[in-house]
Short mmCIF file of N, CA, C and O in Angstrom, two decimals:
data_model
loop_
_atom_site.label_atom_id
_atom_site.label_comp_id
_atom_site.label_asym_id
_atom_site.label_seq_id
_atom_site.Cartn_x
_atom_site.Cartn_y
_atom_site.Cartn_z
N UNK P 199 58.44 134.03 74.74
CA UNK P 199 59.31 135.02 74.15
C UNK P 199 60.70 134.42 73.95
O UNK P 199 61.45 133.96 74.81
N UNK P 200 60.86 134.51 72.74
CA UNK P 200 62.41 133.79 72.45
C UNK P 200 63.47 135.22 72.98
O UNK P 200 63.15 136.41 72.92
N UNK P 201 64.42 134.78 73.35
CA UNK P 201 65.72 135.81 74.14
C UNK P 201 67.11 134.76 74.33
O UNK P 201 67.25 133.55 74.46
N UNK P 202 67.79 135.64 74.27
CA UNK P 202 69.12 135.47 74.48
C UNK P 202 69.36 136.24 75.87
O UNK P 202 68.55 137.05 76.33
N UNK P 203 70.52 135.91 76.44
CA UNK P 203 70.74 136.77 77.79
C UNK P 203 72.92 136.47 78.19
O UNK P 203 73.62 135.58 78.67
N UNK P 204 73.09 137.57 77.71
CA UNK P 204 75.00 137.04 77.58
C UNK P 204 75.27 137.61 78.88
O UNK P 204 74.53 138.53 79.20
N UNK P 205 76.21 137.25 79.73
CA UNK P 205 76.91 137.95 80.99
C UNK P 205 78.53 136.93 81.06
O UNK P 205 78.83 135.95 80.39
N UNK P 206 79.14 137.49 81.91
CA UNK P 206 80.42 137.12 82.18
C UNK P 206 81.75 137.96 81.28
O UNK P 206 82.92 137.69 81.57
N UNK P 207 81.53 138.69 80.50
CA UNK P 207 82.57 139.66 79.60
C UNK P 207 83.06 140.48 80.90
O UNK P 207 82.78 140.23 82.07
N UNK P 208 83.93 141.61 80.37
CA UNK P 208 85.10 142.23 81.40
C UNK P 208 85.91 142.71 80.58
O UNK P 208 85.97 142.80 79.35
N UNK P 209 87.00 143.23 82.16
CA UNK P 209 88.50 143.45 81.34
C UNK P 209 89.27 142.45 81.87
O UNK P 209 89.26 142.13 83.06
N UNK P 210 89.89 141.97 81.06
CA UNK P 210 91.03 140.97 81.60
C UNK P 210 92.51 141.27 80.91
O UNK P 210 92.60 141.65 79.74
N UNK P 211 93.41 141.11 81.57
CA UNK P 211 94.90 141.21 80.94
C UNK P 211 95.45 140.07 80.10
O UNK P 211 95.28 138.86 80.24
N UNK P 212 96.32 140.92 78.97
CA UNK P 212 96.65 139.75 77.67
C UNK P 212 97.05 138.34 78.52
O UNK P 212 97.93 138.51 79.36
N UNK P 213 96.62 137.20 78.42
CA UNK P 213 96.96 136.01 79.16
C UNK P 213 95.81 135.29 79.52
O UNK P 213 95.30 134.22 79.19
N UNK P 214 95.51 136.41 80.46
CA UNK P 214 94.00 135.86 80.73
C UNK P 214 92.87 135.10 80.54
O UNK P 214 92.72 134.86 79.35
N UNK P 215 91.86 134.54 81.36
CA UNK P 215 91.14 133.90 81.16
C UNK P 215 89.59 134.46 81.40
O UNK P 215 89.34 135.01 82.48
N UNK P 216 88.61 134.32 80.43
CA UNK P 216 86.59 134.79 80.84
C UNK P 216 86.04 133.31 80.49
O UNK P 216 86.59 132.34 79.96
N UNK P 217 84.78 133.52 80.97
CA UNK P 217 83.62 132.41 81.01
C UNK P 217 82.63 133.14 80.19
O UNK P 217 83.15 134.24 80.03
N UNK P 218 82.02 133.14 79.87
CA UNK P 218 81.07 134.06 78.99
C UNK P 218 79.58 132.91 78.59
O UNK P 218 79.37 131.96 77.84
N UNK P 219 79.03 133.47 79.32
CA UNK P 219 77.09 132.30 79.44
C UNK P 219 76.09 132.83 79.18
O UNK P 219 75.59 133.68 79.92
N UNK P 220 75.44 132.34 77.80
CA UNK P 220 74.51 132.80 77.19
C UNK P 220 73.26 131.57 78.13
O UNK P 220 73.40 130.35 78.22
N UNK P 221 72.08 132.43 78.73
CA UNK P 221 70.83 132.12 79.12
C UNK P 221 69.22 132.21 78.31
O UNK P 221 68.30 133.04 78.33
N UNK P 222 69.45 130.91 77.62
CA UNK P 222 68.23 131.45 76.54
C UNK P 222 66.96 131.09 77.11
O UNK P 222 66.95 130.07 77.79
N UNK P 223 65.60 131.90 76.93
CA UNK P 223 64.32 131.44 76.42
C UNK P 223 63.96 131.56 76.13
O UNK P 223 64.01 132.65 75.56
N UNK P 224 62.87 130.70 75.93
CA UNK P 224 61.18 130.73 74.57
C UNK P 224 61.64 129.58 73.96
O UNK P 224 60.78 129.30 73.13
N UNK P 225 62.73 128.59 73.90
CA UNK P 225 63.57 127.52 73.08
C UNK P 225 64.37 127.16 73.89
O UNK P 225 64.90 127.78 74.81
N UNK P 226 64.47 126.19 73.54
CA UNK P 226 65.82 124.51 74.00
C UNK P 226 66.74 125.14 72.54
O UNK P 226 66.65 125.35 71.33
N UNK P 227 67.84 125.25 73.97
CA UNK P 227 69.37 125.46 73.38
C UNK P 227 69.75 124.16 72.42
O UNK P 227 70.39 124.27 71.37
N UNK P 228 69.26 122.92 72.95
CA UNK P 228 70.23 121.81 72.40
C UNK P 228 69.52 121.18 71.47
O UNK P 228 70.07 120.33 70.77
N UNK P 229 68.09 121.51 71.33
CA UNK P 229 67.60 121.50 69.61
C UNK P 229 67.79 121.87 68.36
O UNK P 229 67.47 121.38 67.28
N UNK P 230 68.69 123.31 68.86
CA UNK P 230 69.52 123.94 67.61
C UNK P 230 71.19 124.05 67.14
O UNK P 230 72.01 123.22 67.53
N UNK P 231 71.50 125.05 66.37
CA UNK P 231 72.92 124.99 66.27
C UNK P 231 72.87 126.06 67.08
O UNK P 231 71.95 126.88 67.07
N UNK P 232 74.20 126.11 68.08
CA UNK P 232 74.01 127.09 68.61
C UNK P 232 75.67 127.99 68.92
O UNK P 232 76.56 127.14 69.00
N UNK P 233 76.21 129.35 69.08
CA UNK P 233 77.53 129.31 69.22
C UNK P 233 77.44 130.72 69.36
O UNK P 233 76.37 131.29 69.59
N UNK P 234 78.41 131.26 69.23
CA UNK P 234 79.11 132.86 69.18
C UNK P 234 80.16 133.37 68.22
O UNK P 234 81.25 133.01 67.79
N UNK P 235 79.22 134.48 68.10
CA UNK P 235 80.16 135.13 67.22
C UNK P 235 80.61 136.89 68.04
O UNK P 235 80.13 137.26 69.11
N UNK P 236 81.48 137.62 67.29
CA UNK P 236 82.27 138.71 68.31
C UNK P 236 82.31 139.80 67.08
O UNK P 236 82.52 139.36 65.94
N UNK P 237 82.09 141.22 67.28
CA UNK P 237 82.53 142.40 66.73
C UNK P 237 82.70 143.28 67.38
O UNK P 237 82.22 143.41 68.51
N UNK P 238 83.81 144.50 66.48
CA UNK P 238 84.68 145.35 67.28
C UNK P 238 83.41 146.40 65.97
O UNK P 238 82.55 146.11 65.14
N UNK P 239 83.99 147.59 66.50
CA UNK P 239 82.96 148.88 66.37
C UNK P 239 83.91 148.76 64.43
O UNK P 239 85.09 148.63 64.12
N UNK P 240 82.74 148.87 63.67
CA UNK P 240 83.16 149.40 62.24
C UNK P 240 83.69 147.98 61.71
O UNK P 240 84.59 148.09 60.88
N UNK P 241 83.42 147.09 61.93
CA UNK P 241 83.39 145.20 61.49
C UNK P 241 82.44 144.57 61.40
O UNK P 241 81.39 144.73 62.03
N UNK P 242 82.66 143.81 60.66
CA UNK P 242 81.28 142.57 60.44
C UNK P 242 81.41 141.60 61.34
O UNK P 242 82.45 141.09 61.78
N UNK P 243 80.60 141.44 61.52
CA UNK P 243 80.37 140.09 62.52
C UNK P 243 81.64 139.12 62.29
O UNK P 243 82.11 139.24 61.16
N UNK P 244 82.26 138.24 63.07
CA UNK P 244 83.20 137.02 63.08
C UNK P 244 82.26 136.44 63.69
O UNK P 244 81.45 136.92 64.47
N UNK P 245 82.40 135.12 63.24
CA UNK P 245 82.09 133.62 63.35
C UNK P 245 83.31 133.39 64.69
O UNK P 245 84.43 133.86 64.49
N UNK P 246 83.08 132.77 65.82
CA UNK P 246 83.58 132.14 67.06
C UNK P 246 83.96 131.20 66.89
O UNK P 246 85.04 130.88 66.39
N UNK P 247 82.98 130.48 67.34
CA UNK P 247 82.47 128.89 67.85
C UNK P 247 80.98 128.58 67.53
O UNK P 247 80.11 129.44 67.66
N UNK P 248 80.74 127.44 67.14
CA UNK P 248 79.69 126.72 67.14
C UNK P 248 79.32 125.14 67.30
O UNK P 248 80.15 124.30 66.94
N UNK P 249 78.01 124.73 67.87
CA UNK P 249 77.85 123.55 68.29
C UNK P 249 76.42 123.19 67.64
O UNK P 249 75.32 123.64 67.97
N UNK P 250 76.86 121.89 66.23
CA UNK P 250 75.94 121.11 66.11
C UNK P 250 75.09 120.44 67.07
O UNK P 250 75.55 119.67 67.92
N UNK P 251 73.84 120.74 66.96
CA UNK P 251 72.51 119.89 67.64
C UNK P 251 72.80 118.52 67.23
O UNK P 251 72.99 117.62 68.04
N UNK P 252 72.84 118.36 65.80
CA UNK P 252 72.05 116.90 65.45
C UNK P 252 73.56 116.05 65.61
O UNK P 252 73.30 114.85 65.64
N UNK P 253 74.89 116.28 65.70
CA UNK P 253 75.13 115.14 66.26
C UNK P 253 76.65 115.65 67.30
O UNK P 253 77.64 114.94 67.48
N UNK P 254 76.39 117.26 67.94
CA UNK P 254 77.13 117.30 68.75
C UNK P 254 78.66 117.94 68.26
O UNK P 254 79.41 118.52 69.04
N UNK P 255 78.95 117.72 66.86
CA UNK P 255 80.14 118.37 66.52
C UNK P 255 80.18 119.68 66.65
O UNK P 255 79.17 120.30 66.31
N UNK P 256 81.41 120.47 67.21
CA UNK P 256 81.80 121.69 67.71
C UNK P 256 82.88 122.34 66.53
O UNK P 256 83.58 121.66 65.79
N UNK P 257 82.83 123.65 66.56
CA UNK P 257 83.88 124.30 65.16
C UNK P 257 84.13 125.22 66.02
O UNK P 257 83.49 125.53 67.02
N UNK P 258 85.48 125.82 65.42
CA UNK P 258 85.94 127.06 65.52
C UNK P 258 86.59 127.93 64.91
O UNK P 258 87.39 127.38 64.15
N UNK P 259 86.65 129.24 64.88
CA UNK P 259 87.16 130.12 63.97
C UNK P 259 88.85 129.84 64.43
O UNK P 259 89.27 129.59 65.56
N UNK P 260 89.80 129.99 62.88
CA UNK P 260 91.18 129.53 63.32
C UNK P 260 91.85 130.42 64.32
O UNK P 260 92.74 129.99 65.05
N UNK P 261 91.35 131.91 64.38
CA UNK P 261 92.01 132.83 65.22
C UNK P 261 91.69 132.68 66.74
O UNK P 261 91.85 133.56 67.59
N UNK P 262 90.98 130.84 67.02
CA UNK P 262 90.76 130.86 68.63
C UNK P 262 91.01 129.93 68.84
O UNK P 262 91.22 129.56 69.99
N UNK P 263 91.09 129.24 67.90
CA UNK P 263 91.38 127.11 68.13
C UNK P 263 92.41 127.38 69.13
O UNK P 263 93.19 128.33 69.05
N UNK P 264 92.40 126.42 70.18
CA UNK P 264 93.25 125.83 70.66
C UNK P 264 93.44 126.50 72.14
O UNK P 264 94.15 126.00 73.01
N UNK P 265 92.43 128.16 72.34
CA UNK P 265 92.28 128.85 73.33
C UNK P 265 91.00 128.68 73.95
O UNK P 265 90.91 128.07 75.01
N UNK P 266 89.88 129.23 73.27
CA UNK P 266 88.08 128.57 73.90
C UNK P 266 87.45 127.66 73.06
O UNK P 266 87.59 127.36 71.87
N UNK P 267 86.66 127.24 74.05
CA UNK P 267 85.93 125.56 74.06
C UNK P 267 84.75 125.95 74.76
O UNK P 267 84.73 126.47 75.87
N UNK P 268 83.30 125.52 73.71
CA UNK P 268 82.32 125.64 73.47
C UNK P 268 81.49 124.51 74.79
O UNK P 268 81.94 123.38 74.98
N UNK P 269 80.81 124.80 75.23
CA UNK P 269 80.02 123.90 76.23
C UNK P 269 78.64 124.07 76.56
O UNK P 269 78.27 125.14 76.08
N UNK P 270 77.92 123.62 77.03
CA UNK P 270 76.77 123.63 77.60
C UNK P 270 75.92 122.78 78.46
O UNK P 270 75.98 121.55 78.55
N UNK P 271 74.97 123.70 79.18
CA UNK P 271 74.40 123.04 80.41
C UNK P 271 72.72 122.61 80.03
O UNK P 271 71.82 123.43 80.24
N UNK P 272 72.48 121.35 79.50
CA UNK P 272 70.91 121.89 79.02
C UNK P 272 70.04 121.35 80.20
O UNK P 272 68.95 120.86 79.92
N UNK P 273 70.38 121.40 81.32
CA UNK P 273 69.07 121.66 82.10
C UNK P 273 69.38 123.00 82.82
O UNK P 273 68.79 123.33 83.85
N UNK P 274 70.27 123.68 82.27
CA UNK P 274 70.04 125.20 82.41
C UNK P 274 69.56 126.21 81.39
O UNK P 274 69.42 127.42 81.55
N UNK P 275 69.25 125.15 79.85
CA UNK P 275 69.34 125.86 79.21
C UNK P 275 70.61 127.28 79.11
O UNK P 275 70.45 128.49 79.27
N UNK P 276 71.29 126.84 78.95
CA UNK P 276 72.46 127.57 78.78
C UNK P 276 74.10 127.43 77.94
O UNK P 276 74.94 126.59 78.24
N UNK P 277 74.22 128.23 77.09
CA UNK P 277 75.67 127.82 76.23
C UNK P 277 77.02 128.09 76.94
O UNK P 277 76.58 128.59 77.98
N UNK P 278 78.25 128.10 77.07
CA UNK P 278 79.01 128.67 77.37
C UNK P 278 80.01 128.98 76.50
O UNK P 278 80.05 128.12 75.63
N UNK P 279 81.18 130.15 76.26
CA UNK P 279 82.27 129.45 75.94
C UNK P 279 83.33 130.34 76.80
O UNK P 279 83.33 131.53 77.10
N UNK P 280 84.33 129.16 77.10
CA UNK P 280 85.72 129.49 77.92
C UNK P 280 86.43 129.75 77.08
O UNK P 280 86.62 129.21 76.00
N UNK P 281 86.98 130.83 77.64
CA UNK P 281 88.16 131.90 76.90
C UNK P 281 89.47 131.69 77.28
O UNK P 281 89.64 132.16 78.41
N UNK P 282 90.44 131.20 76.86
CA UNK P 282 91.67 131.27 77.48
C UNK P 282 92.95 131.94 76.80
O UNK P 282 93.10 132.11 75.59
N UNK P 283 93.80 132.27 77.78
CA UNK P 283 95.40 132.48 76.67
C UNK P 283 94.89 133.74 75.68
O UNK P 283 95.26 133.82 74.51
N UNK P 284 93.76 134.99 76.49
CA UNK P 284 93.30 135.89 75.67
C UNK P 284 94.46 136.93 75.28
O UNK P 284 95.46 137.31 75.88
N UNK P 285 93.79 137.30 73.80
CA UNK P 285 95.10 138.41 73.52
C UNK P 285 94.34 139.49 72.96
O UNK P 285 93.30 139.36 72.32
N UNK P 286 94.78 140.32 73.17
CA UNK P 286 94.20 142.44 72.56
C UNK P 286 93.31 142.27 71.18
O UNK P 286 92.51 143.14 70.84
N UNK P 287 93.48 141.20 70.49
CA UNK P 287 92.62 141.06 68.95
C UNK P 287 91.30 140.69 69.57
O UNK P 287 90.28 141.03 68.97
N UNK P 288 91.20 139.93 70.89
CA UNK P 288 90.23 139.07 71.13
C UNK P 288 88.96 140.14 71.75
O UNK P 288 87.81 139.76 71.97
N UNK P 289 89.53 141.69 71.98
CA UNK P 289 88.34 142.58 72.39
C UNK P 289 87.37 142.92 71.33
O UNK P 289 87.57 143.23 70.15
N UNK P 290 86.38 142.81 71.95
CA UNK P 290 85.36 142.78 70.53
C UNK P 290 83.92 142.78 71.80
O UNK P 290 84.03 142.37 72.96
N UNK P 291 82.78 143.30 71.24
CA UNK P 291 81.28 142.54 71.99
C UNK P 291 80.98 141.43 71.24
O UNK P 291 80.95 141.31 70.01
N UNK P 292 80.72 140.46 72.32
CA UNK P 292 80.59 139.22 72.18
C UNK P 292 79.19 138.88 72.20
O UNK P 292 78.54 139.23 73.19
N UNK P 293 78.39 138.01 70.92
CA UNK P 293 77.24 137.74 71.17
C UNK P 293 76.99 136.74 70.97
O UNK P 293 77.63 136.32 70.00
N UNK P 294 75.90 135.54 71.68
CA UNK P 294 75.41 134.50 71.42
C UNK P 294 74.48 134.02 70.39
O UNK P 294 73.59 134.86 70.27
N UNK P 295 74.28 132.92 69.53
CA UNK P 295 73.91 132.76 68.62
C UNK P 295 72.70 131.37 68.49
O UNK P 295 72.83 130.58 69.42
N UNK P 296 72.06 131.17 67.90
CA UNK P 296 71.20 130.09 67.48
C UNK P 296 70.64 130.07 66.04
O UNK P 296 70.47 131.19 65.56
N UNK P 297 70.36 129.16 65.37
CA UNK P 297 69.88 129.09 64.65
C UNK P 297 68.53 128.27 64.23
O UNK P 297 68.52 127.19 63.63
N UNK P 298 67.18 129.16 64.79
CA UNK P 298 66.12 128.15 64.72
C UNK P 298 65.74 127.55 63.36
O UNK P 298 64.82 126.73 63.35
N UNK P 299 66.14 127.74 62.62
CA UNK P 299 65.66 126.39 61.34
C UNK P 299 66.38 125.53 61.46
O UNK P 299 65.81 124.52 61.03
N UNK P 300 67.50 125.26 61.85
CA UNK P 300 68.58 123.76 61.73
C UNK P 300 69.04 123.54 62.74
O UNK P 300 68.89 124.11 63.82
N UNK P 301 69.78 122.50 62.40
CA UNK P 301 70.79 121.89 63.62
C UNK P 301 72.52 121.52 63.36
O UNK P 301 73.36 120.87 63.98
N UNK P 302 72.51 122.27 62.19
CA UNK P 302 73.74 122.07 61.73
C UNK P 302 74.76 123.68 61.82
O UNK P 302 74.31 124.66 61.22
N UNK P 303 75.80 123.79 62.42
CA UNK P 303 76.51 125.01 61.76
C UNK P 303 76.93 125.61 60.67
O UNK P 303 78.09 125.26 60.48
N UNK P 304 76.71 126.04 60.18
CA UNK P 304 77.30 127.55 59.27
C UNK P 304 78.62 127.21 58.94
O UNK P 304 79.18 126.71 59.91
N UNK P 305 79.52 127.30 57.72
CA UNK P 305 80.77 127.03 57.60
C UNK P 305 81.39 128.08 57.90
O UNK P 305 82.58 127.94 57.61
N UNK P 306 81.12 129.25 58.41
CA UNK P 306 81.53 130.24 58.51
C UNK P 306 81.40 130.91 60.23
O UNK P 306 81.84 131.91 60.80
N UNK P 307 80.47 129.61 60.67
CA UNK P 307 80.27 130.20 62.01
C UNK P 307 78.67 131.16 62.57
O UNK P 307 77.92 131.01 63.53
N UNK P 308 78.71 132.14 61.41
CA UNK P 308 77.62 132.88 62.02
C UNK P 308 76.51 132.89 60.85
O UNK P 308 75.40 133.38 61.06
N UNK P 309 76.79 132.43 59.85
CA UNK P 309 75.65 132.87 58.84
C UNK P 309 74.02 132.20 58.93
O UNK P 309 73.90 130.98 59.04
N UNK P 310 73.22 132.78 58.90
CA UNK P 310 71.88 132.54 58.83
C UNK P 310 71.89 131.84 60.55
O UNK P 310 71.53 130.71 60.89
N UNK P 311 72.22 132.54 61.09
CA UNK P 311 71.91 132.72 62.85
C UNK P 311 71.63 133.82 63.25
O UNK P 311 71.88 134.85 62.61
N UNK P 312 70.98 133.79 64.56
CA UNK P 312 70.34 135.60 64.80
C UNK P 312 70.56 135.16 66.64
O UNK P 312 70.56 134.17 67.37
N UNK P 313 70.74 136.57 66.70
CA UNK P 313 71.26 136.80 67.90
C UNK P 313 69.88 137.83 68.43
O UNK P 313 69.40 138.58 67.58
N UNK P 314 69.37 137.83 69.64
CA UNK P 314 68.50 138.74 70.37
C UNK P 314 68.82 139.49 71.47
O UNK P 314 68.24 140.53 71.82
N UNK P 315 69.69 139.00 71.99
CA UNK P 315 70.21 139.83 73.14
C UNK P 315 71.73 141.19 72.34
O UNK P 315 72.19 141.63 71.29
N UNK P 316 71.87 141.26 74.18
CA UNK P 316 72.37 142.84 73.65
C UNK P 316 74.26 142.62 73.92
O UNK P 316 75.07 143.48 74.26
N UNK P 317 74.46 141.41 73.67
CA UNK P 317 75.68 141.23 73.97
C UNK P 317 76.66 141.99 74.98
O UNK P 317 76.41 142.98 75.68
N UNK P 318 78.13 141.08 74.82
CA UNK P 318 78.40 141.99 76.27
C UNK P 318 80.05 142.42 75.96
O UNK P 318 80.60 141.86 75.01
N UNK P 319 80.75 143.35 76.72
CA UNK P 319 82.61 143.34 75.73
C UNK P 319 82.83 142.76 76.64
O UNK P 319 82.27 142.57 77.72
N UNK P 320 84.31 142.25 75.83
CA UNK P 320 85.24 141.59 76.66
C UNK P 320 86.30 142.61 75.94
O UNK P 320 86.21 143.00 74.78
N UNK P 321 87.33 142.97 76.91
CA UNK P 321 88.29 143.86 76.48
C UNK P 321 89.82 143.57 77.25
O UNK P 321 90.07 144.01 78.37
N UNK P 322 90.83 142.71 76.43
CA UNK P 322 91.72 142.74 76.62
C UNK P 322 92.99 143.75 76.75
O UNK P 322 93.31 144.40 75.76
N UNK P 323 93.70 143.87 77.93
CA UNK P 323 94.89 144.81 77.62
C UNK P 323 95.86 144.27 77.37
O UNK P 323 95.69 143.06 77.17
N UNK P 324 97.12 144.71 77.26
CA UNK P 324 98.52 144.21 76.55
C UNK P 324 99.16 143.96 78.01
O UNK P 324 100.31 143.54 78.12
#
């Protein structure tokens, strides 16, 4: 059974720092592209972060560069990404991503990726 499994979201205060760890199976995380994307109620999906399989390059959406950084554990099968320097835009449910036909990311972050799990919020205050 292919699954996704997100935990580590919360409330944290504007500044703040989350860990946020997607636990997949039925599939190897590091065969695919794999990353996160985030929506707030009445929005389309945003593109996060993502991490090329085939040779390891990492992206990010400009509204996070320079705050979270994409990682992973593959003999846990598991993605991460660290959140830092969070601010009130950054509340949204957060979901993990893969893309089983490729190994390349999306220029956009989330397109033609599917998410199975039930994601989780992260909710910043001021």
């Amino acid at each position: 059974e292919v699954q996704l499994v997100e935990s580590g979201g919360g409330l944290v205060q504007a500044g703040g720092s989350l860990r946020l760890s997607c636990a997949a199976s039925g599939f190897t995380l590091n065969d695919y592209a794999v990353g996160w994307f985030r929506q707030a109620p009445g929005k389309e999906r945003e593109g996060v972060s993502c991490r090329s399989s085939s040779d390891g390059s990492t992206y990010y959406a400009d509204s996070v560069k320079g705050r979270f950084t994409i990682s992973s554990d593959n003999a846990k099968n598991t993605v991460y990404l660290q959140m830092n320097s969070l601010k009130p835009e950054d509340t949204a449910v957060y979901y993990c991503e893969a893309d089983l036909y490729g190994s390349t990311c999306p220029h956009d972050l989330v397109s033609g990726m599917d998410s199975w799990g039930k994601g989780i919020l992260v909710t910043v205050s001021s």
